[in-house]
Short mmCIF file of C-alpha atoms in Angstrom, two decimals:
data_model
loop_
_atom_site.label_atom_id
_atom_site.label_comp_id
_atom_site.label_asym_id
_atom_site.label_seq_id
_atom_site.Cartn_x
_atom_site.Cartn_y
_atom_site.Cartn_z
CA MET Z 219 49.34 13.45 5.89
CA LYS Z 220 46.08 11.83 5.19
CA ALA Z 221 42.78 13.68 3.96
CA PRO Z 222 40.24 14.00 5.93
CA GLU Z 223 37.29 11.85 4.37
CA GLY Z 224 33.66 12.98 3.28
CA MET Z 225 31.38 15.39 3.55
CA PHE Z 226 32.04 17.99 0.11
CA ASP Z 227 31.60 15.16 -2.74
CA GLU Z 228 28.93 16.19 -4.90
CA SER Z 229 27.85 18.91 -2.24
CA VAL Z 230 27.02 21.35 -5.35
CA ILE Z 231 24.76 20.35 -8.29
CA TYR Z 232 23.78 23.04 -10.88
CA VAL Z 233 20.39 22.45 -12.75
CA THR Z 234 20.59 23.82 -16.17
CA LYS Z 235 17.45 22.24 -17.78
CA GLN Z 236 14.67 24.41 -18.67
CA GLY Z 237 11.59 23.15 -17.32
CA ALA Z 238 13.20 20.52 -15.18
CA GLN Z 239 11.77 20.27 -11.20
CA VAL Z 240 13.43 19.21 -8.05
CA GLN Z 241 11.59 16.49 -6.42
CA VAL Z 242 12.29 14.45 -3.52
CA ASP Z 243 11.88 10.87 -3.52
CA GLY Z 244 12.21 9.09 -0.68
CA GLY Z 245 15.90 10.16 0.57
CA ARG Z 246 16.57 11.12 -2.68
CA ILE Z 247 16.65 14.56 -4.65
CA VAL Z 248 15.31 13.99 -8.27
CA ILE Z 249 15.78 15.76 -11.08
CA TRP Z 250 12.76 15.49 -13.25
CA ASP Z 251 12.00 16.65 -17.02
CA VAL Z 252 8.27 17.80 -16.47
CA ASP Z 253 7.84 19.29 -19.54
CA GLY Z 254 9.87 17.01 -21.71
CA ASP Z 255 9.81 13.48 -22.21
CA GLU Z 256 13.09 12.52 -20.70
CA GLY Z 257 11.83 11.44 -17.41
CA GLU Z 258 14.18 11.20 -14.49
CA LEU Z 259 17.52 13.33 -15.64
CA ALA Z 260 19.43 12.63 -12.06
CA SER Z 261 19.00 11.81 -8.81
CA PHE Z 262 21.50 12.42 -5.63
CA PRO Z 263 21.64 11.15 -1.61
CA ILE Z 264 19.59 14.24 0.04
CA GLU Z 265 22.45 14.43 2.87
CA LYS Z 266 24.96 14.80 0.43
CA LEU Z 267 23.90 17.89 -0.99
CA ASP Z 268 24.42 21.32 0.90
CA THR Z 269 24.28 23.62 -2.59
CA ILE Z 270 22.31 24.01 -5.62
CA ASN Z 271 22.62 25.90 -8.55
CA VAL Z 272 19.27 26.46 -10.56
CA PHE Z 273 19.59 28.71 -14.01
CA GLY Z 274 16.36 30.00 -15.53
CA GLY Z 275 13.15 27.83 -15.43
CA VAL Z 276 13.76 25.12 -13.33
CA ASN Z 277 11.33 24.81 -10.54
CA PHE Z 278 11.01 22.92 -7.04
CA SER Z 279 8.48 20.80 -5.61
CA THR Z 280 7.01 22.43 -2.13
CA PRO Z 281 8.17 19.04 -0.28
CA PHE Z 282 11.34 19.64 -2.00
CA VAL Z 283 11.55 22.84 -0.20
CA ALA Z 284 10.56 21.54 3.13
CA ARG Z 285 13.05 19.34 2.94
CA ALA Z 286 15.71 21.22 1.72
CA ASN Z 287 14.85 23.72 4.72
CA GLU Z 288 15.15 20.41 6.66
CA HIS Z 289 18.64 19.46 5.95
CA GLY Z 290 20.23 23.06 5.38
CA ILE Z 291 20.41 22.87 1.35
CA VAL Z 292 20.97 26.75 0.21
CA LEU Z 293 19.70 26.82 -3.28
CA ASN Z 294 20.66 29.69 -5.38
CA TYR Z 295 18.89 31.29 -8.42
CA PHE Z 296 20.55 32.56 -11.52
CA THR Z 297 19.04 33.45 -14.89
CA GLN Z 298 19.33 30.92 -17.83
CA HIS Z 299 22.82 33.21 -18.33
CA GLY Z 300 24.36 33.16 -15.45
CA LYS Z 301 23.28 35.97 -13.78
CA TYR Z 302 22.66 35.72 -9.72
CA ARG Z 303 19.10 36.24 -8.97
CA GLY Z 304 18.57 35.20 -5.38
CA SER Z 305 18.90 32.73 -2.52
CA PHE Z 306 17.02 30.34 -0.74
CA VAL Z 307 18.51 30.11 2.81
CA PRO Z 308 17.48 27.00 5.54
CA GLU Z 309 16.53 28.31 8.73
CA LYS Z 310 18.87 26.75 10.80
CA ASN Z 311 21.53 28.77 9.30
CA THR Z 312 22.93 30.77 12.39
CA ILE Z 313 25.10 29.37 15.18
CA ALA Z 314 24.67 32.21 17.73
CA GLU Z 315 27.89 31.59 19.35
CA VAL Z 316 29.48 31.77 15.95
CA ARG Z 317 27.62 35.05 14.96
CA ARG Z 318 28.35 36.89 18.18
CA ALA Z 319 32.11 36.13 17.69
CA GLN Z 320 31.83 37.21 14.25
CA TYR Z 321 30.26 40.76 15.32
CA ASP Z 322 32.37 41.25 18.45
CA LEU Z 323 35.60 41.20 16.07
CA SER Z 324 37.68 44.07 16.95
CA ARG Z 325 39.02 46.50 13.88
CA GLU Z 326 42.69 45.21 14.24
CA ARG Z 327 41.14 41.45 14.08
CA GLU Z 328 39.37 42.76 11.24
CA LEU Z 329 42.63 44.33 9.58
CA ASP Z 330 44.68 41.10 10.26
CA ILE Z 331 42.56 38.91 8.92
CA ALA Z 332 42.60 41.27 5.40
CA ARG Z 333 46.09 41.40 5.36
CA GLN Z 334 46.03 37.89 5.47
CA MET Z 335 44.05 37.26 2.52
CA ILE Z 336 45.28 40.55 0.58
CA ALA Z 337 49.02 39.23 0.93
CA GLY Z 338 47.57 35.69 -0.25
CA LYS Z 339 46.05 37.22 -3.16
CA ILE Z 340 49.15 38.69 -4.40
CA ARG Z 341 51.29 35.60 -3.80
CA ASN Z 342 48.80 33.78 -5.76
CA ALA Z 343 49.14 36.47 -8.30
CA ARG Z 344 52.64 36.04 -8.52
CA THR Z 345 52.83 32.43 -8.84
CA LEU Z 346 50.25 32.49 -11.40
CA LEU Z 347 52.23 34.64 -13.46
CA SER Z 348 55.45 33.33 -12.63
CA ARG Z 349 53.80 29.72 -14.04
CA LYS Z 350 52.87 31.16 -17.43
CA GLY Z 351 56.51 32.34 -17.43
CA VAL Z 352 55.63 36.29 -17.30
CA ARG Z 353 58.52 37.99 -15.86
CA GLY Z 354 58.82 41.74 -14.18
CA THR Z 355 56.74 40.81 -11.00
CA ASP Z 356 58.90 42.28 -8.30
CA VAL Z 357 56.45 45.10 -7.61
CA LEU Z 358 53.93 42.63 -6.82
CA LYS Z 359 56.21 40.77 -4.50
CA ASP Z 360 56.99 44.60 -2.70
CA LEU Z 361 53.35 44.77 -2.29
CA GLY Z 362 52.69 41.81 -1.18
CA VAL Z 363 55.05 42.95 1.52
CA ARG Z 364 54.09 46.22 2.17
CA THR Z 365 50.57 44.83 3.16
CA GLU Z 366 52.28 43.71 6.61
CA SER Z 367 52.91 47.49 7.62
CA ASP Z 368 49.80 48.86 6.42
CA ALA Z 369 47.99 50.28 9.23
CA THR Z 370 44.37 51.00 8.20
CA LYS Z 371 41.83 49.35 5.68
CA ASP Z 372 42.24 51.93 3.39
CA ASP Z 373 45.97 51.93 3.33
CA LEU Z 374 45.42 48.26 2.46
CA ARG Z 375 43.11 48.70 0.08
CA GLY Z 376 45.48 50.90 -1.62
CA THR Z 377 48.30 48.32 -2.16
CA GLU Z 378 45.54 45.42 -3.04
CA GLY Z 379 44.49 48.37 -5.97
CA GLU Z 380 48.35 48.45 -6.69
CA ALA Z 381 48.56 45.36 -7.23
CA ALA Z 382 45.79 44.23 -9.09
CA GLU Z 383 47.08 47.11 -11.40
CA ARG Z 384 50.20 45.85 -11.82
CA TYR Z 385 48.94 41.98 -11.94
CA PHE Z 386 46.38 43.04 -14.62
CA GLN Z 387 48.61 44.47 -16.74
CA LEU Z 388 51.13 41.25 -17.14
CA LEU Z 389 47.89 39.25 -17.31
CA ASP Z 390 47.81 40.28 -21.30
CA GLU Z 391 51.32 38.12 -21.29
CA THR Z 392 49.64 34.78 -20.23
CA LEU Z 393 46.88 34.51 -22.92
CA ALA Z 394 47.50 32.47 -26.48
CA ASP Z 395 47.66 34.53 -29.89
CA GLY Z 396 44.41 35.71 -30.95
CA TRP Z 397 42.84 36.96 -27.17
CA MET Z 398 43.95 40.15 -25.52
CA PHE Z 399 43.58 41.78 -22.43
CA GLU Z 400 43.29 45.50 -21.90
CA LYS Z 401 41.95 46.33 -18.74
CA ARG Z 402 39.39 45.10 -16.39
CA THR Z 403 36.03 46.04 -17.17
CA LYS Z 404 32.62 45.51 -15.23
CA ARG Z 405 29.15 45.85 -15.36
CA PRO Z 406 29.27 45.32 -18.56
CA PRO Z 407 32.07 43.41 -19.58
CA GLU Z 408 33.34 45.07 -22.67
CA ASP Z 409 35.38 42.35 -24.31
CA HIS Z 410 35.16 38.82 -24.46
CA ILE Z 411 38.00 38.22 -21.55
CA ASN Z 412 36.43 40.39 -19.29
CA SER Z 413 33.02 38.65 -20.14
CA LEU Z 414 34.68 35.18 -18.93
CA LEU Z 415 36.60 36.99 -15.82
CA SER Z 416 32.61 38.35 -14.79
CA LEU Z 417 31.40 35.07 -14.82
CA THR Z 418 34.08 33.53 -13.46
CA TYR Z 419 33.87 35.67 -10.34
CA VAL Z 420 30.12 35.51 -10.01
CA PHE Z 421 30.73 31.46 -9.66
CA MET Z 422 33.50 31.81 -7.50
CA LYS Z 423 31.79 34.06 -4.97
CA ASN Z 424 28.79 31.47 -5.13
CA GLU Z 425 31.53 28.53 -4.00
CA VAL Z 426 32.44 31.24 -1.26
CA LEU Z 427 29.08 32.06 -0.41
CA SER Z 428 27.86 28.27 -0.01
CA ALA Z 429 30.69 27.31 2.45
CA LEU Z 430 30.84 30.50 4.30
CA ARG Z 431 26.83 29.74 4.75
CA GLN Z 432 27.75 25.83 5.43
CA TYR Z 433 30.08 27.14 8.65
CA ASN Z 434 27.64 29.96 10.05
CA LEU Z 435 29.03 32.67 9.37
CA ASP Z 436 27.31 35.62 7.96
CA PRO Z 437 28.54 36.31 4.58
CA PHE Z 438 27.63 39.78 4.43
CA LEU Z 439 29.81 41.44 7.60
CA GLY Z 440 33.04 41.47 5.88
CA VAL Z 441 36.70 42.13 7.02
CA LEU Z 442 38.01 44.40 4.11
CA HIS Z 443 35.12 44.79 1.77
CA ALA Z 444 32.98 48.38 3.11
CA ASP Z 445 29.20 46.68 3.90
CA ARG Z 446 26.80 48.01 1.64
CA HIS Z 447 23.14 46.86 1.88
CA GLY Z 448 23.10 43.68 0.04
CA ARG Z 449 26.28 42.63 -0.64
CA PRO Z 450 28.29 39.54 -0.07
CA SER Z 451 31.50 41.47 1.96
CA LEU Z 452 32.82 38.67 3.18
CA ALA Z 453 32.34 36.18 0.53
CA LEU Z 454 33.95 38.88 -1.16
CA ASP Z 455 36.75 39.47 1.13
CA LEU Z 456 37.43 35.56 1.65
CA GLN Z 457 37.04 35.42 -2.55
CA GLU Z 458 40.24 37.39 -3.29
CA GLU Z 459 42.98 34.58 -2.65
CA PHE Z 460 41.07 32.29 -5.01
CA ARG Z 461 40.75 35.24 -7.99
CA PRO Z 462 44.38 34.62 -9.43
CA ILE Z 463 44.72 30.80 -8.55
CA PHE Z 464 41.85 29.81 -9.58
CA CYS Z 465 39.61 31.63 -11.59
CA ASP Z 466 41.71 33.72 -13.73
CA ALA Z 467 43.83 30.29 -14.20
CA PHE Z 468 40.71 29.07 -15.40
CA VAL Z 469 39.90 31.69 -17.68
CA ILE Z 470 43.26 30.98 -18.81
CA ARG Z 471 42.77 27.71 -19.44
CA LEU Z 472 39.44 27.76 -21.28
CA VAL Z 473 40.92 30.28 -24.05
CA ASN Z 474 44.01 28.92 -24.36
CA ARG Z 475 42.66 25.31 -25.02
CA GLY Z 476 40.70 26.45 -27.33
CA VAL Z 477 37.45 25.32 -25.06
CA VAL Z 478 35.84 28.94 -25.74
CA ASN Z 479 36.10 30.36 -28.97
CA HIS Z 480 35.39 34.24 -30.05
CA ASP Z 481 32.52 32.71 -31.94
CA ASP Z 482 31.14 31.70 -28.82
CA PHE Z 483 29.84 34.92 -28.03
CA ARG Z 484 27.21 36.71 -28.35
CA LYS Z 485 27.00 40.47 -29.12
CA ASP Z 486 26.57 41.68 -25.78
CA ASN Z 487 29.71 40.00 -24.85
CA ARG Z 488 27.64 36.82 -23.49
CA LEU Z 489 28.05 33.53 -23.89
CA SER Z 490 25.86 32.04 -26.32
CA ASP Z 491 23.49 29.17 -25.00
CA GLY Z 492 25.55 26.30 -26.18
CA ALA Z 493 29.01 27.75 -24.81
CA PHE Z 494 27.52 28.50 -21.81
CA LYS Z 495 26.52 25.22 -21.01
CA THR Z 496 30.05 23.69 -21.83
CA TYR Z 497 31.45 26.72 -19.99
CA LEU Z 498 29.07 25.39 -16.60
CA GLU Z 499 30.35 21.95 -16.92
CA LYS Z 500 33.61 22.92 -17.56
CA PHE Z 501 33.65 24.62 -14.14
CA GLU Z 502 32.44 21.90 -12.23
CA ASP Z 503 34.89 19.97 -13.48
CA TYR Z 504 37.40 21.79 -12.44
CA MET Z 505 35.78 22.68 -9.04
CA ASN Z 506 36.09 18.95 -8.72
CA GLU Z 507 39.54 18.32 -10.22
CA GLU Z 508 42.14 17.32 -7.39
CA LEU Z 509 45.33 19.22 -6.43
CA THR Z 510 47.89 18.93 -3.86
CA HIS Z 511 46.80 20.84 -1.07
CA PRO Z 512 50.10 23.48 -0.42
CA HIS Z 513 50.18 23.54 3.17
CA PHE Z 514 48.81 19.83 4.37
CA GLU Z 515 50.26 18.20 1.55
CA TYR Z 516 47.39 15.67 0.61
CA THR Z 517 45.10 15.69 -2.58
CA VAL Z 518 42.15 17.63 -2.27
CA THR Z 519 39.50 19.21 -4.91
CA ARG Z 520 39.69 22.51 -5.22
CA ARG Z 521 35.60 22.81 -4.33
CA LYS Z 522 37.32 20.99 -0.67
CA ALA Z 523 40.52 23.35 -0.27
CA VAL Z 524 37.61 26.62 -1.03
CA ARG Z 525 35.55 24.85 1.89
CA GLN Z 526 38.49 24.26 4.27
CA GLN Z 527 39.58 28.13 4.08
CA ALA Z 528 36.00 28.79 5.21
CA ILE Z 529 36.73 26.75 8.01
CA LEU Z 530 40.13 28.15 8.73
CA LEU Z 531 38.50 31.57 8.17
CA ARG Z 532 35.98 30.66 11.40
CA LYS Z 533 38.30 28.80 13.56
CA ALA Z 534 40.50 32.62 13.08
CA ILE Z 535 37.29 34.07 14.15
CA THR Z 536 36.01 32.08 16.51
CA ASP Z 537 39.98 32.52 17.77
CA GLU Z 538 40.49 28.73 17.77
CA LEU Z 539 43.72 29.91 15.53
CA ASP Z 540 45.85 32.60 16.46
CA GLU Z 541 45.66 34.01 12.86
CA TYR Z 542 43.51 33.35 8.96
CA HIS Z 543 45.83 31.43 6.82
CA PRO Z 544 44.71 31.92 3.34
CA LEU Z 545 45.13 29.53 0.88
CA THR Z 546 48.66 30.09 -0.97
CA PHE Z 547 50.51 28.08 -3.55
CA ALA Z 548 54.28 29.48 -3.46
CA ARG Z 549 54.94 27.79 -7.14
CA MET M 30 31.27 42.62 28.36
CA SER M 31 28.99 39.90 30.26
CA THR M 32 30.80 36.84 31.68
CA PRO M 33 30.29 33.54 28.80
CA GLN M 34 27.69 31.62 29.13
CA THR M 35 28.08 28.13 30.20
CA ILE M 36 26.40 24.57 29.64
CA GLY M 37 26.16 24.81 33.46
CA GLN M 38 24.03 27.98 33.01
CA ARG M 39 21.99 26.75 29.98
CA ASP M 40 20.97 23.47 31.30
CA THR M 41 21.37 22.95 34.81
CA LEU M 42 21.69 18.79 34.40
CA VAL M 43 24.27 17.05 32.75
CA PRO M 44 22.77 13.86 30.53
CA VAL M 45 24.46 10.48 31.35
CA SER M 46 25.58 10.31 27.24
CA ALA M 47 27.15 13.65 27.85
CA LEU M 48 29.53 11.86 30.06
CA ASN M 49 30.49 9.32 27.93
CA GLU M 50 31.05 12.07 24.75
CA PHE M 51 33.90 14.03 26.90
CA VAL M 52 35.28 11.39 28.28
CA TYR M 53 35.82 10.22 24.52
CA CYS M 54 37.35 13.74 23.33
CA PRO M 55 36.26 17.09 25.03
CA ARG M 56 36.84 19.35 21.87
CA ARG M 57 34.64 16.77 19.84
CA PHE M 58 31.98 17.83 23.15
CA TYR M 59 32.59 21.48 22.91
CA TYR M 60 31.74 21.08 18.90
CA GLN M 61 28.87 19.56 19.54
CA HIS M 62 27.48 21.91 22.04
CA TYR M 63 28.40 25.21 21.04
CA HIS M 64 28.67 24.44 16.96
CA ASP M 65 26.45 22.49 16.14
CA GLU M 66 29.47 20.66 13.96
CA MET M 67 28.56 16.79 13.89
CA GLY M 68 26.24 16.41 11.41
CA THR M 69 23.27 15.66 13.42
CA PRO M 70 22.45 18.17 15.97
CA TYR M 71 22.59 17.43 19.38
CA GLU M 72 19.14 16.80 21.33
CA LEU M 73 19.06 16.64 25.05
CA VAL M 74 17.10 13.56 26.18
CA ASP M 75 14.19 15.01 28.30
CA GLY M 76 11.66 12.35 29.20
CA ARG M 77 9.25 14.18 30.67
CA SER M 78 6.92 13.90 27.76
CA LYS M 79 8.29 11.57 25.25
CA HIS M 80 9.85 8.82 27.37
CA GLU M 81 7.48 8.37 29.99
CA LYS M 82 5.56 5.79 28.73
CA GLN M 83 7.97 2.80 29.81
CA SER M 84 7.08 -0.66 29.02
CA GLN M 85 7.64 -2.92 31.95
CA ARG M 86 7.50 -7.02 30.45
CA GLY M 87 8.63 -9.79 32.45
CA GLY M 88 12.30 -8.33 34.19
CA TRP M 89 12.66 -5.34 32.06
CA ILE M 90 12.03 -2.12 32.48
CA THR M 91 12.80 0.16 29.03
CA GLU M 92 13.31 3.61 28.50
CA ARG M 93 13.18 5.01 31.59
CA TYR M 94 13.63 8.69 32.30
CA PHE M 95 15.78 9.70 35.43
CA ARG M 96 16.67 13.23 36.69
CA ALA M 97 18.78 13.88 40.00
CA ALA M 98 19.14 17.41 40.73
CA GLU M 99 21.62 16.84 43.24
CA LEU M 100 23.69 15.02 41.17
CA SER M 101 23.11 17.51 38.43
CA LEU M 102 22.62 14.34 36.14
CA HIS M 103 19.77 13.46 34.04
CA GLY M 104 18.91 10.86 31.12
CA LYS M 105 17.44 7.91 30.14
CA ILE M 106 18.23 4.42 30.68
CA ASP M 107 17.42 1.94 28.10
CA LEU M 108 17.36 -1.21 29.77
CA ILE M 109 17.04 -2.04 33.25
CA GLU M 110 16.77 -5.76 34.51
CA SER M 111 14.97 -6.59 37.65
CA ASP M 112 15.21 -9.70 39.70
CA GLY M 113 13.02 -9.63 42.86
CA ASP M 114 14.28 -6.27 44.79
CA LEU M 115 17.65 -6.12 42.45
CA LEU M 116 17.23 -3.62 39.82
CA THR M 117 20.67 -3.33 37.37
CA PRO M 118 20.84 -1.21 34.58
CA VAL M 119 22.38 -2.49 31.31
CA GLU M 120 23.84 -0.34 28.62
CA ARG M 121 24.04 -2.03 25.37
CA LYS M 122 26.91 -0.73 22.61
CA ARG M 123 27.19 -2.09 19.34
CA ALA M 124 31.17 -2.11 20.23
CA GLU M 125 32.30 -3.19 16.17
CA SER M 126 36.00 -3.75 18.17
CA GLY M 127 34.52 -5.96 20.22
CA GLN M 128 34.86 -4.67 23.60
CA TYR M 129 33.95 -1.83 26.05
CA PHE M 130 35.52 1.47 26.51
CA PRO M 131 36.31 3.47 29.90
CA SER M 132 34.20 5.60 28.71
CA ASP M 133 31.58 2.83 28.09
CA GLU M 134 32.04 2.02 32.36
CA ILE M 135 31.80 5.71 33.39
CA GLN M 136 28.36 6.25 31.41
CA LEU M 137 27.23 3.17 33.05
CA ALA M 138 28.10 4.30 36.71
CA GLY M 139 26.39 7.79 35.93
CA TYR M 140 23.04 5.48 35.56
CA CYS M 141 24.02 3.43 38.20
CA MET M 142 24.14 6.78 40.42
CA LEU M 143 20.67 8.24 38.90
CA LEU M 144 19.15 4.76 39.33
CA GLU M 145 20.10 4.66 43.16
CA SER M 146 19.39 8.33 43.55
CA ALA M 147 15.79 7.45 42.37
CA ILE M 148 15.06 4.19 44.60
CA GLU M 149 16.94 5.35 47.37
CA GLU M 150 19.29 1.99 47.50
CA PRO M 151 22.63 1.71 46.17
CA VAL M 152 23.24 0.39 42.91
CA ASN M 153 26.51 -0.83 42.81
CA VAL M 154 26.52 -3.61 39.57
CA GLY M 155 25.98 -2.37 36.09
CA TYR M 156 26.08 -4.33 33.08
CA ILE M 157 27.47 -4.04 29.51
CA TYR M 158 26.19 -5.65 26.88
CA LEU M 159 28.36 -5.86 23.55
CA TYR M 160 25.82 -6.55 20.11
CA LYS M 161 28.76 -7.67 17.98
CA THR M 162 29.67 -10.68 20.14
CA ASP M 163 26.75 -11.22 22.23
CA GLU M 164 28.45 -10.98 25.48
CA ARG M 165 27.72 -9.48 29.10
CA TYR M 166 29.96 -7.83 31.22
CA ALA M 167 29.01 -7.12 35.04
CA ILE M 168 30.71 -3.97 35.98
CA GLN M 169 31.54 -3.37 39.99
CA ILE M 170 30.90 0.60 40.39
CA THR M 171 33.70 1.71 42.64
CA GLU M 172 33.86 4.63 44.33
CA SER M 173 36.64 5.64 41.94
CA HIS M 174 33.78 5.37 39.41
CA ARG M 175 31.41 7.74 40.95
CA GLU M 176 34.42 10.24 41.69
CA THR M 177 35.25 10.40 38.07
CA VAL M 178 31.65 10.98 37.45
CA ARG M 179 31.27 13.70 39.69
CA LYS M 180 34.59 15.34 38.04
CA ILE M 181 33.05 15.14 34.60
CA ILE M 182 29.76 16.52 35.48
CA ASP M 183 32.41 19.51 37.04
CA LYS M 184 33.74 19.77 34.06
CA ILE M 185 31.22 19.85 31.80
CA GLN M 186 29.67 22.60 33.63
CA SER M 187 32.12 24.70 33.75
CA LEU M 188 33.25 24.56 30.13
CA SER M 189 33.07 27.89 28.30
CA VAL M 190 32.56 29.18 24.44
CA ASP M 191 35.31 30.95 25.51
CA SER M 192 37.90 28.32 26.18
CA ILE M 193 38.12 25.39 23.49
CA PRO M 194 39.37 22.30 24.92
CA PRO M 195 43.16 20.80 23.26
CA LEU M 196 43.54 18.53 20.52
CA THR M 197 42.82 14.55 22.14
CA ASP M 198 45.50 13.27 24.03
CA ASN M 199 44.85 10.12 21.67
CA PRO M 200 45.28 10.83 17.54
CA LYS M 201 44.09 7.78 17.16
CA LYS M 202 40.39 8.66 18.20
CA CYS M 203 40.28 10.98 15.65
CA GLU M 204 40.50 8.44 12.90
CA ALA M 205 36.78 7.35 13.56
CA CYS M 206 35.61 10.89 14.92
CA SER M 207 32.53 12.68 12.53
CA ALA M 208 34.05 15.85 13.59
CA ARG M 209 37.55 15.26 11.85
CA GLU M 210 36.61 17.73 9.05
CA TYR M 211 35.72 20.68 11.18
CA CYS M 212 38.19 20.13 13.81
CA MET M 213 41.32 20.01 11.40
CA PRO M 214 43.78 18.46 13.98
CA ALA M 215 46.32 17.37 11.82
CA GLU M 216 45.88 20.73 10.01
CA THR M 217 46.18 22.74 13.07
CA ALA M 218 49.24 21.24 14.52
CA ARG M 219 50.94 22.04 11.01
CA LEU M 220 49.27 25.91 10.81
CA GLU M 221 49.73 26.46 14.55
CA PRO M 222 52.30 23.92 15.91
CA GLU M 223 51.66 25.94 19.47
CA LYS M 224 48.02 24.86 19.64
CA ALA M 225 49.45 20.93 19.38
CA ARG M 226 52.16 20.95 22.49
CA GLY M 227 51.33 19.16 25.18
CA THR M 228 48.27 16.99 23.11
CA GLY M 229 48.88 13.69 21.46
CA TRP M 230 49.21 15.43 18.01
CA GLU M 231 52.19 17.06 18.79
CA GLY M 232 55.17 15.55 16.75
CA GLN M 233 52.46 13.62 14.55
CA ILE M 234 53.19 15.65 11.37
#
């Protein structure tokens, strides 16, 4: 099968240079070093971008923001260390018919979609472990089967919780000597591995947010994660299937290949400035890395694969497809 | 729940350019109208404000907007050739392939019907002009053309958001289609083969 052309190439950019300003020049977006004397740092054709992530002290010119609104470009703000602060979302980011379908979803249909997502996550967890030669994943297999008979969202959350517990018990075995994973801790992550996992989940959540917004779904109305003020529940739902196979795999690669060392962390378990920059570059490379799509058999970047899942989710929500088809890797 | 809104209720008149789009692929047309999934949003051609200042030079009338409630049709004719009393619409096509398509004929027929309703005289010939080859074809507008136009207008007006048209009967059209990345015809055929049954995508994978 031949991959469809276009659209997702270079669609997300990251600006980390402190004191930089994002401007427009004709049909291009230009990143300009306002504070320093480096001049033009980079430029991109405006119609190719849909997301710009900025870290810390980066400014937007007013004409640029007007143009971002016009072209449907989402702006995400992070602190210099990658903590999410908020977004600018263009006004045309709603299509009534799609939103209506999303709000009209029945409980059963939501459960169906959520089941597929969790089954996909468990499948991918098993695949990651087996790629790393970890044994003892039979429990995960059984839990994957159990999702099919979970009759309520709470049952499904229970199955997911058990699977996560089992999976994280085994994750330690995938790490090179000198690294240890004891248990998953958040807010704040209590060790270096948890810090890298948390950071990567934030970045992936953001990829998913961009993808959902691109296809006019409301990221704040979930199918499984409970709706809570300010929480992008649908993004968290869709992120589930990518967590093991993309996020955790990326973190394992970073530490096992020695890209990140224990020396790269500060006392509070955050990455040092230099290491964070390396992290960003590696994450970007990783999202642009190509793989053979497991269902479609053509070559796609990870970013494109994530965006296609947003399309497939929308098609399930608007009844164009009968069910949601998660991105699963069987091997 | 109330009955789903149809395009017919939303815009009572069908733009002539929509005839061409619908003939090319009803599904693509559906995405364009309901899901804005074409890159650039579809804009209704409404001549009352913008297109009224038509220019007239020699034997040409350009950019003239017409509406015909009895046909449920409206649209802007880019170019009308006038030769004495005889008015003939011209539809210009880039036509990289060097040829025009049946859908272009249908669009031209729509313009002829609009024009004859405006001048209250029969318009039975239109021209298709191809930039690529600098050739002009005289098209005899037949009753079969007119019948097709009326049928397509009916179909467009009864289109509803709840019933997505099937995949195209001719997968070749997908190659150049800007909606392909969203439509995912081959992917749909693979994930849910029953959705491709009876379309040109059946058995393509």
